[in-house]
Tab-separated table of C-alpha atoms in Angstrom:
chain	number	residue	atom	x	y	z
J	1	MET	CA	-0.286	-0.156	-0.023
J	2	THR	CA	1.408	3.253	-1.198
J	3	TRP	CA	1.636	6.662	1.606
J	4	HIS	CA	-1.354	7.967	-0.415
J	5	ASP	CA	-3.172	5.065	-0.132
J	6	GLU	CA	-2.564	4.876	3.750
J	7	GLN	CA	-3.803	8.485	3.664
J	8	ALA	CA	-6.889	7.646	1.875
J	9	ARG	CA	-7.624	5.064	4.161
J	10	ARG	CA	-6.982	7.072	7.106
J	11	ASP	CA	-8.782	9.876	5.773
J	12	GLU	CA	-12.130	7.256	5.844
J	13	LEU	CA	-11.713	6.569	9.304
J	14	TYR	CA	-11.359	9.798	9.967
J	15	ARG	CA	-14.538	11.207	8.207
J	16	ASP	CA	-16.785	8.016	10.138
J	17	PRO	CA	-14.835	6.151	13.026
J	18	TYR	CA	-17.532	5.046	14.594
J	19	PRO	CA	-17.965	1.392	12.896
J	20	LEU	CA	-14.208	1.178	13.956
J	21	TYR	CA	-14.771	2.355	17.588
J	22	ASP	CA	-17.864	-0.300	17.564
J	23	ARG	CA	-15.775	-3.302	16.486
J	24	ALA	CA	-12.935	-2.275	18.655
J	25	ARG	CA	-15.441	-2.095	22.108
J	26	ARG	CA	-17.024	-5.663	21.297
J	27	ALA	CA	-13.324	-6.750	20.823
J	28	GLU	CA	-11.363	-8.952	23.373
J	29	GLY	CA	-8.437	-6.482	24.442
J	30	LEU	CA	-7.481	-3.414	22.390
J	31	THR	CA	-7.737	-3.598	18.540
J	32	TYR	CA	-4.188	-2.469	16.573
J	33	VAL	CA	-4.992	-0.236	14.212
J	34	PRO	CA	-2.328	0.312	11.171
J	35	GLU	CA	-3.842	3.426	9.666
J	36	PHE	CA	-3.013	5.011	13.215
J	37	ASP	CA	-0.019	3.166	13.756
J	38	ALA	CA	-1.448	2.684	17.353
J	39	TRP	CA	-3.269	0.543	19.421
J	40	LEU	CA	-6.886	1.882	19.930
J	41	VAL	CA	-8.508	2.637	23.276
J	42	ALA	CA	-12.410	2.589	23.078
J	43	ARG	CA	-13.750	1.644	26.181
J	44	ASP	CA	-15.041	4.143	28.880
J	45	SER	CA	-13.231	2.620	31.597
J	46	GLU	CA	-10.037	1.786	29.702
J	47	VAL	CA	-10.412	5.260	28.520
J	48	ARG	CA	-10.617	6.797	31.851
J	49	GLU	CA	-7.854	4.337	33.133
J	50	VAL	CA	-4.905	5.803	30.756
J	51	LEU	CA	-6.246	9.433	31.316
J	52	LEU	CA	-5.732	8.907	35.085
J	53	ARG	CA	-2.321	6.896	34.610
J	54	ALA	CA	-0.283	9.977	33.065
J	55	GLU	CA	3.079	8.299	34.872
J	56	ASP	CA	2.457	5.317	32.958
J	57	PHE	CA	0.781	6.935	29.643
J	58	SER	CA	3.218	10.117	28.451
J	59	SER	CA	1.273	12.664	26.530
J	60	ALA	CA	4.892	13.631	24.563
J	61	ASN	CA	3.394	12.552	21.192
J	62	ALA	CA	-0.170	13.347	21.819
J	63	LEU	CA	-0.004	15.191	18.539
J	64	LEU	CA	2.292	13.652	16.990
J	65	PRO	CA	1.957	14.555	13.026
J	66	ASP	CA	-0.203	12.460	10.293
J	67	VAL	CA	2.409	13.580	7.335
J	68	PRO	CA	5.723	14.167	6.737
J	69	LEU	CA	6.974	17.790	6.278
J	70	SER	CA	8.696	18.401	2.743
J	71	GLU	CA	12.593	19.997	2.500
J	72	ALA	CA	10.523	23.106	0.962
J	73	ALA	CA	8.661	23.452	4.465
J	74	LEU	CA	11.681	22.532	6.483
J	75	GLY	CA	13.338	25.400	4.564
J	76	VAL	CA	10.820	27.841	5.907
J	77	LEU	CA	9.795	26.657	9.481
J	78	PRO	CA	13.314	27.578	11.543
J	79	ARG	CA	12.332	31.429	10.325
J	80	GLY	CA	9.936	30.803	12.879
J	81	PHE	CA	9.791	29.442	16.969
J	82	GLY	CA	9.390	26.045	18.228
J	83	PRO	CA	8.686	23.344	18.704
J	84	ARG	CA	8.479	22.907	22.353
J	85	PRO	CA	6.790	21.100	25.022
J	86	THR	CA	3.301	22.515	25.599
J	87	VAL	CA	0.509	21.573	28.162
J	88	VAL	CA	-0.953	19.047	26.024
J	89	SER	CA	2.220	17.350	25.056
J	90	SER	CA	4.215	17.343	28.464
J	91	ASP	CA	3.804	15.123	31.820
J	92	GLY	CA	4.721	15.447	35.760
J	93	ALA	CA	5.823	18.561	36.662
J	94	ALA	CA	6.227	20.458	33.482
J	95	HIS	CA	2.818	19.950	32.867
J	96	ARG	CA	1.831	21.086	35.902
J	97	ARG	CA	3.693	24.282	35.015
J	98	HIS	CA	2.139	24.871	31.818
J	99	ARG	CA	-1.234	24.131	33.006
J	100	ALA	CA	-1.365	26.697	36.069
J	101	PRO	CA	-1.597	30.226	34.622
J	102	LEU	CA	-4.728	28.376	32.132
J	103	ASN	CA	-6.221	27.308	35.435
J	104	ARG	CA	-6.408	30.740	36.693
J	105	GLY	CA	-6.854	32.438	33.267
J	106	LEU	CA	-9.735	30.172	32.576
J	107	SER	CA	-11.352	29.804	36.149
J	108	ALA	CA	-15.054	30.272	36.271
J	109	ALA	CA	-14.855	33.529	37.429
J	110	ARG	CA	-12.459	34.496	34.250
J	111	VAL	CA	-14.862	33.029	32.063
J	112	ALA	CA	-17.825	34.605	33.486
J	113	ALA	CA	-16.540	37.954	32.931
J	114	LEU	CA	-16.049	36.806	29.628
J	115	VAL	CA	-19.767	35.883	28.738
J	116	PRO	CA	-21.134	39.177	27.852
J	117	TYR	CA	-18.281	39.878	25.225
J	118	VAL	CA	-18.834	36.559	23.974
J	119	ARG	CA	-22.530	37.257	23.663
J	120	THR	CA	-22.022	40.527	22.145
J	121	CYS	CA	-19.434	39.048	19.521
J	122	ALA	CA	-22.268	36.349	18.465
J	123	ALA	CA	-24.846	38.368	18.192
J	124	GLU	CA	-22.643	40.968	15.565
J	125	LEU	CA	-21.825	38.023	13.624
J	126	VAL	CA	-25.589	36.756	13.399
J	127	ASP	CA	-26.368	40.558	12.421
J	128	GLY	CA	-23.727	40.010	9.183
J	129	PHE	CA	-26.325	37.407	7.433
J	130	ALA	CA	-29.709	37.925	9.129
J	131	ALA	CA	-31.219	39.789	6.306
J	132	ASP	CA	-30.002	37.434	4.013
J	133	GLY	CA	-32.202	34.390	4.356
J	134	SER	CA	-29.387	32.092	3.721
J	135	ALA	CA	-25.683	31.135	5.241
J	136	GLU	CA	-22.814	28.898	4.993
J	137	LEU	CA	-22.504	28.704	9.181
J	138	VAL	CA	-19.026	27.063	9.610
J	139	GLU	CA	-17.338	29.987	7.971
J	140	ALA	CA	-19.812	32.667	8.562
J	141	TYR	CA	-20.429	32.224	12.673
J	142	ALA	CA	-18.691	28.883	13.630
J	143	GLN	CA	-15.001	29.488	12.469
J	144	ARG	CA	-15.225	33.083	13.798
J	145	LEU	CA	-16.917	33.488	16.864
J	146	PRO	CA	-14.083	31.155	19.251
J	147	GLY	CA	-11.556	32.877	17.494
J	148	MET	CA	-12.756	36.599	18.864
J	149	VAL	CA	-13.218	34.786	22.291
J	150	VAL	CA	-10.194	33.359	22.776
J	151	GLY	CA	-8.452	36.165	21.072
J	152	ARG	CA	-10.016	38.700	23.721
J	153	LEU	CA	-8.848	35.993	26.540
J	154	ILE	CA	-5.215	35.918	25.629
J	155	GLY	CA	-5.226	39.864	24.653
J	156	LEU	CA	-4.969	40.136	20.821
J	157	ASP	CA	-6.090	43.602	19.092
J	158	PRO	CA	-9.092	42.447	17.704
J	159	ALA	CA	-7.583	43.316	14.145
J	160	ASP	CA	-5.135	40.707	14.659
J	161	VAL	CA	-7.481	37.807	15.405
J	162	PRO	CA	-8.330	36.872	11.776
J	163	ALA	CA	-4.614	36.501	10.848
J	164	ALA	CA	-4.221	34.555	14.062
J	165	VAL	CA	-7.062	32.511	13.153
J	166	ARG	CA	-5.537	32.003	9.471
J	167	GLY	CA	-2.221	31.131	10.905
J	168	GLY	CA	-3.801	28.363	13.286
J	169	TYR	CA	-5.889	26.931	10.618
J	170	ARG	CA	-2.706	26.560	8.434
J	171	ALA	CA	-0.779	25.026	11.184
J	172	GLU	CA	-3.547	22.043	11.385
J	173	GLU	CA	-3.529	21.826	7.683
J	174	LEU	CA	0.798	21.553	7.668
J	175	LEU	CA	0.920	18.615	10.016
J	176	PHE	CA	-2.300	16.893	9.457
J	177	ARG	CA	-3.109	17.408	5.680
J	178	PRO	CA	-1.250	15.899	2.865
J	179	LEU	CA	-0.091	18.872	1.063
J	180	PRO	CA	2.062	19.408	-2.137
J	181	PRO	CA	5.662	20.835	-1.226
J	182	GLU	CA	4.867	24.225	-2.634
J	183	GLY	CA	1.571	23.603	-0.882
J	184	GLN	CA	3.083	22.774	2.442
J	185	ALA	CA	5.568	25.943	2.023
J	186	ALA	CA	2.871	28.227	1.932
J	187	ALA	CA	1.408	26.850	4.965
J	188	ALA	CA	4.462	27.408	6.653
J	189	GLU	CA	4.875	30.501	5.859
J	190	ASP	CA	1.488	31.340	7.176
J	191	VAL	CA	2.616	29.589	10.423
J	192	VAL	CA	5.700	31.267	10.572
J	193	ALA	CA	3.799	34.804	10.361
J	194	LEU	CA	1.453	33.904	13.187
J	195	GLN	CA	4.183	32.840	15.315
J	196	HIS	CA	5.876	36.380	14.860
J	197	LEU	CA	3.059	37.878	15.935
J	198	LEU	CA	2.236	36.044	18.865
J	199	ASP	CA	5.922	36.813	19.838
J	200	GLY	CA	5.176	40.460	19.421
J	201	TYR	CA	2.877	40.323	21.874
J	202	VAL	CA	5.211	38.124	24.276
J	203	ARG	CA	7.842	40.868	24.258
J	204	ASP	CA	5.309	43.740	24.357
J	205	ARG	CA	3.585	42.065	27.739
J	206	ARG	CA	7.398	41.558	29.191
J	207	ALA	CA	7.569	45.101	29.059
J	208	HIS	CA	3.636	46.157	30.015
J	209	PRO	CA	1.894	43.886	31.623
J	210	ARG	CA	-2.056	43.652	31.240
J	211	ASP	CA	-4.955	41.794	32.304
J	212	ASP	CA	-4.792	38.974	30.010
J	213	LEU	CA	-3.943	35.753	29.930
J	214	CYS	CA	-0.372	36.524	27.529
J	215	SER	CA	0.881	38.430	30.381
J	216	ALA	CA	-0.354	35.576	33.027
J	217	MET	CA	1.605	33.394	30.657
J	218	VAL	CA	5.159	34.940	30.285
J	219	ALA	CA	4.822	35.688	34.339
J	220	ALA	CA	4.457	32.364	34.678
J	221	LEU	CA	6.535	30.702	31.910
J	222	ALA	CA	9.355	33.210	32.417
J	223	PRO	CA	9.275	34.523	35.792
J	224	GLY	CA	11.563	38.159	36.230
J	225	THR	CA	11.440	41.418	34.724
J	226	GLY	CA	14.597	40.945	32.454
J	227	GLU	CA	14.879	40.466	28.595
J	228	LEU	CA	13.337	37.431	27.667
J	229	THR	CA	15.713	35.170	26.100
J	230	LEU	CA	15.218	33.335	23.022
J	231	GLU	CA	14.444	30.215	24.892
J	232	GLN	CA	11.951	31.616	26.566
J	233	ARG	CA	10.356	33.320	23.710
J	234	HIS	CA	10.093	29.884	21.650
J	235	GLU	CA	8.337	28.371	24.825
J	236	LEU	CA	5.942	31.403	25.266
J	237	VAL	CA	5.172	31.332	21.378
J	238	THR	CA	4.930	27.347	21.448
J	239	SER	CA	2.383	27.480	24.360
J	240	LEU	CA	0.655	30.665	23.124
J	241	GLN	CA	0.209	29.000	19.899
J	242	ASN	CA	-1.367	25.925	21.270
J	243	LEU	CA	-3.639	27.698	23.420
J	244	LEU	CA	-5.046	29.667	20.563
J	245	ILE	CA	-5.409	27.007	18.257
J	246	ALA	CA	-7.027	24.763	21.003
J	247	GLY	CA	-9.435	27.801	21.776
J	248	PHE	CA	-10.765	27.965	18.416
J	249	LEU	CA	-10.555	25.182	16.600
J	250	THR	CA	-12.021	22.314	18.447
J	251	THR	CA	-14.895	24.833	20.118
J	252	GLY	CA	-15.719	26.206	16.432
J	253	ALA	CA	-16.287	22.322	15.449
J	254	LEU	CA	-18.038	21.438	18.457
J	255	ILE	CA	-20.809	24.846	17.565
J	256	ALA	CA	-21.118	23.090	14.046
J	257	THR	CA	-21.579	19.672	14.384
J	258	THR	CA	-24.279	20.651	17.204
J	259	LEU	CA	-25.927	22.439	14.652
J	260	LEU	CA	-25.705	19.866	11.785
J	261	HIS	CA	-27.382	17.367	14.472
J	262	LEU	CA	-29.990	19.185	15.578
J	263	LEU	CA	-30.998	20.067	11.956
J	264	ALA	CA	-31.284	16.368	10.735
J	265	ASP	CA	-34.251	14.332	10.849
J	266	ASP	CA	-36.764	16.989	10.102
J	267	ARG	CA	-35.284	19.361	12.644
J	268	ARG	CA	-36.904	17.606	15.449
J	269	GLN	CA	-34.638	18.310	18.126
J	270	TRP	CA	-34.064	21.692	16.630
J	271	ARG	CA	-37.423	22.316	16.929
J	272	MET	CA	-37.578	21.172	20.503
J	273	LEU	CA	-35.191	23.516	21.647
J	274	CYS	CA	-36.873	26.507	20.383
J	275	ALA	CA	-40.009	25.526	21.746
J	276	ASP	CA	-37.956	25.020	25.461
J	277	PRO	CA	-34.860	26.623	25.861
J	278	SER	CA	-34.562	25.128	29.351
J	279	LEU	CA	-33.405	22.195	27.044
J	280	ILE	CA	-30.360	23.889	26.043
J	281	PRO	CA	-27.971	23.210	28.466
J	282	ALA	CA	-28.643	19.481	28.342
J	283	ALA	CA	-28.191	19.597	24.771
J	284	VAL	CA	-24.971	21.298	25.205
J	285	GLU	CA	-23.436	17.968	27.097
J	286	GLU	CA	-25.557	15.823	24.752
J	287	ALA	CA	-23.917	17.005	21.803
J	288	ALA	CA	-20.614	17.216	23.104
J	289	ARG	CA	-21.058	13.578	24.043
J	290	HIS	CA	-22.703	11.782	20.841
J	291	ASP	CA	-19.926	13.719	18.498
J	292	THR	CA	-16.993	14.662	20.177
J	293	ALA	CA	-14.945	17.392	18.920
J	294	ILE	CA	-11.603	16.365	19.800
J	295	GLN	CA	-11.879	12.047	18.848
J	296	ALA	CA	-8.497	11.151	20.087
J	297	PHE	CA	-5.197	11.913	21.428
J	298	ARG	CA	-2.012	9.544	21.659
J	299	ARG	CA	-0.275	8.078	24.508
J	300	THR	CA	2.894	6.149	24.724
J	301	THR	CA	3.615	3.915	27.346
J	302	THR	CA	6.458	4.607	29.833
J	303	ARG	CA	7.061	1.110	30.872
J	304	PRO	CA	5.556	-2.442	30.187
J	305	VAL	CA	1.614	-2.059	30.992
J	306	ARG	CA	-1.164	-4.157	30.666
J	307	LEU	CA	-4.279	-2.424	29.068
J	308	GLY	CA	-7.720	-4.228	28.674
J	309	GLY	CA	-6.450	-7.466	28.702
J	310	THR	CA	-3.270	-6.549	26.491
J	311	GLU	CA	0.096	-6.296	26.975
J	312	LEU	CA	1.929	-3.511	25.866
J	313	PRO	CA	5.664	-3.159	25.975
J	314	ALA	CA	7.280	0.538	26.950
J	315	GLY	CA	7.163	2.831	24.334
J	316	ALA	CA	3.802	1.555	22.697
J	317	ALA	CA	1.479	3.916	21.281
J	318	VAL	CA	-2.130	4.146	21.855
J	319	LEU	CA	-4.814	6.234	20.389
J	320	VAL	CA	-7.024	7.178	23.465
J	321	ALA	CA	-10.616	7.810	22.014
J	322	TYR	CA	-12.859	10.010	23.962
J	323	GLY	CA	-15.163	9.769	20.749
J	324	ALA	CA	-15.394	5.912	21.205
J	325	ALA	CA	-15.848	5.820	25.151
J	326	ASN	CA	-18.874	8.526	24.920
J	327	ARG	CA	-20.438	5.911	22.868
J	328	ASP	CA	-20.060	3.034	25.589
J	329	GLY	CA	-23.006	1.345	26.027
J	330	GLU	CA	-21.900	0.182	29.291
J	331	ARG	CA	-22.389	3.486	30.139
J	332	TYR	CA	-25.175	5.167	28.269
J	333	GLU	CA	-28.303	3.704	27.131
J	334	ARG	CA	-28.931	4.164	23.565
J	335	PRO	CA	-25.189	5.375	23.041
J	336	GLY	CA	-25.319	6.234	19.261
J	337	GLU	CA	-28.489	8.213	19.641
J	338	PHE	CA	-28.564	12.047	19.596
J	339	ASP	CA	-31.205	13.008	22.318
J	340	VAL	CA	-31.249	16.424	23.792
J	341	THR	CA	-33.826	15.086	26.036
J	342	ARG	CA	-31.370	12.856	27.743
J	343	PRO	CA	-30.944	13.749	31.339
J	344	LEU	CA	-27.982	16.587	31.921
J	345	ASN	CA	-24.895	14.710	32.355
J	346	ARG	CA	-21.507	16.271	32.442
J	347	GLN	CA	-19.669	13.040	33.092
J	348	HIS	CA	-18.968	12.208	29.374
J	349	LEU	CA	-15.629	12.490	28.037
J	350	ALA	CA	-15.617	15.052	25.501
J	351	PHE	CA	-13.307	17.387	27.627
J	352	GLY	CA	-10.792	14.691	28.874
J	353	HIS	CA	-10.303	13.537	32.114
J	354	GLY	CA	-7.821	13.659	34.798
J	355	PRO	CA	-4.653	15.670	34.679
J	356	HIS	CA	-5.380	16.623	31.291
J	357	GLY	CA	-8.889	17.527	31.117
J	358	CYS	CA	-9.639	20.611	29.253
J	359	PRO	CA	-8.963	24.004	31.020
J	360	GLY	CA	-11.275	25.601	28.856
J	361	SER	CA	-14.354	23.575	28.672
J	362	GLN	CA	-16.240	25.747	30.330
J	363	LEU	CA	-15.611	28.585	27.724
J	364	ALA	CA	-16.648	26.446	25.194
J	365	ARG	CA	-19.451	25.206	26.641
J	366	GLU	CA	-20.674	28.752	27.114
J	367	GLN	CA	-20.063	29.596	23.877
J	368	LEU	CA	-22.076	26.378	22.473
J	369	ARG	CA	-25.092	27.492	24.629
J	370	LEU	CA	-24.717	31.055	24.021
J	371	THR	CA	-25.048	30.463	20.092
J	372	LEU	CA	-28.011	28.169	20.788
J	373	GLU	CA	-29.984	30.828	22.461
J	374	LEU	CA	-29.323	33.311	20.013
J	375	LEU	CA	-30.223	31.132	16.866
J	376	THR	CA	-33.369	29.414	18.096
J	377	SER	CA	-34.402	32.693	19.122
J	378	ARG	CA	-33.554	34.709	16.192
J	379	LEU	CA	-33.464	31.938	13.417
J	380	PRO	CA	-36.291	29.365	14.328
J	381	GLY	CA	-37.045	28.849	11.242
J	382	LEU	CA	-33.247	27.358	10.289
J	383	ARG	CA	-33.061	24.317	8.018
J	384	PRO	CA	-30.480	22.705	5.858
J	385	ALA	CA	-30.290	24.579	2.637
J	386	PRO	CA	-32.533	22.623	-0.300
J	387	GLY	CA	-30.175	21.494	-3.452
J	388	ARG	CA	-27.452	20.675	-1.336
J	389	PRO	CA	-25.164	17.628	-0.246
J	390	ARG	CA	-25.200	16.174	2.887
J	391	PRO	CA	-22.580	17.854	4.967
J	392	ARG	CA	-19.235	15.657	4.736
J	393	MET	CA	-17.282	15.644	8.216
J	394	ARG	CA	-13.192	16.902	7.805
J	395	PRO	CA	-10.925	14.222	8.156
J	396	THR	CA	-9.358	14.886	11.032
J	397	LEU	CA	-9.606	13.534	14.861
J	398	ILE	CA	-8.764	16.675	16.453
J	399	HIS	CA	-11.471	18.892	15.495
J	400	ARG	CA	-14.277	16.783	14.170
J	401	SER	CA	-16.697	19.308	12.081
J	402	PRO	CA	-18.787	19.249	9.243
J	403	GLU	CA	-16.482	20.704	6.306
J	404	ALA	CA	-19.512	23.415	5.572
J	405	LEU	CA	-23.007	23.694	6.667
J	406	HIS	CA	-25.434	25.475	4.285
J	407	VAL	CA	-28.671	26.569	6.081
J	408	SER	CA	-31.590	28.823	4.800
J	409	TRP	CA	-34.789	30.417	7.397
């Protein structure tokens, strides 16, 4: 099988991984998946076990790229910053060091203070297309709102947010999508531009701290008042880039995928929310559970371990599938069914579990909640646009989302 054949097979699994998950949950032991070059951890209990045994399952390769970089891209990237370990790809004390400023910056009080800004941004976006009678919601809304919000959280000038979001999507494309060498080089140029933009913020906040997360990260990861060293700048830029991308990529995917499912099957569940907005909080949790934005992250065994009846040597790669665990029939009734009338349940694994649980989960939930409140009240007639093909899912496990969502009202 050629590399391109392998990529095509991997993309097919990414677009619809659920049949594979079903087989893996039923199998004895773990299932090795050649397309992922990893053992798939698919049952809820075993996913939770891995996430709580961070000393045995390292996060160092959590975001291993899917595609090799071309010489053209490798010629561009050294002009930027990184890579360095981040909160996603570190363990133990290093992970706690990276996580501390995020926990403070994404506290319940901080998130609550952001909610009015989220509401204002969401309303402005809807104002931009409400009179048109139709829209493509992924580009017009789902990819925009989270970028505006995480930009505000970090402390970016609103004028810089579109370029930052573009650079973030280009970073994901560079590492996880097959591109020709010239395409990789162009994507690398955009990534380097994002990194230099973030470096400017890092150096400015060292000199002029503010009440924003960028300043908090500079203070936490590079204590002191002197000029930042080059190594400190590398680490800060990499960490900020990770925070930025995590902040908008996955939340945008969650918003778009939720709307996709609500508008399916003759809009029955959408109409339920319009008629009874008290269902919205449970709908947020059900959407996150049913079609999880971050489907899986990698872990690597640090010693020989036994998991799910399978003996794994040190250095074995496992793919910890939150999306599979969230449809485990041992934990959920009718696990494959999307149902906004389920009792509100925050115990799913859409935002992880244990030391690597997502520190931004509440902010993501608030953005989806406000989106549903806004759209059900202002555009209750929202429906899939006639004559359009069924939306296709992006071929990725780290921001599961429809590629486009054409609607009318």
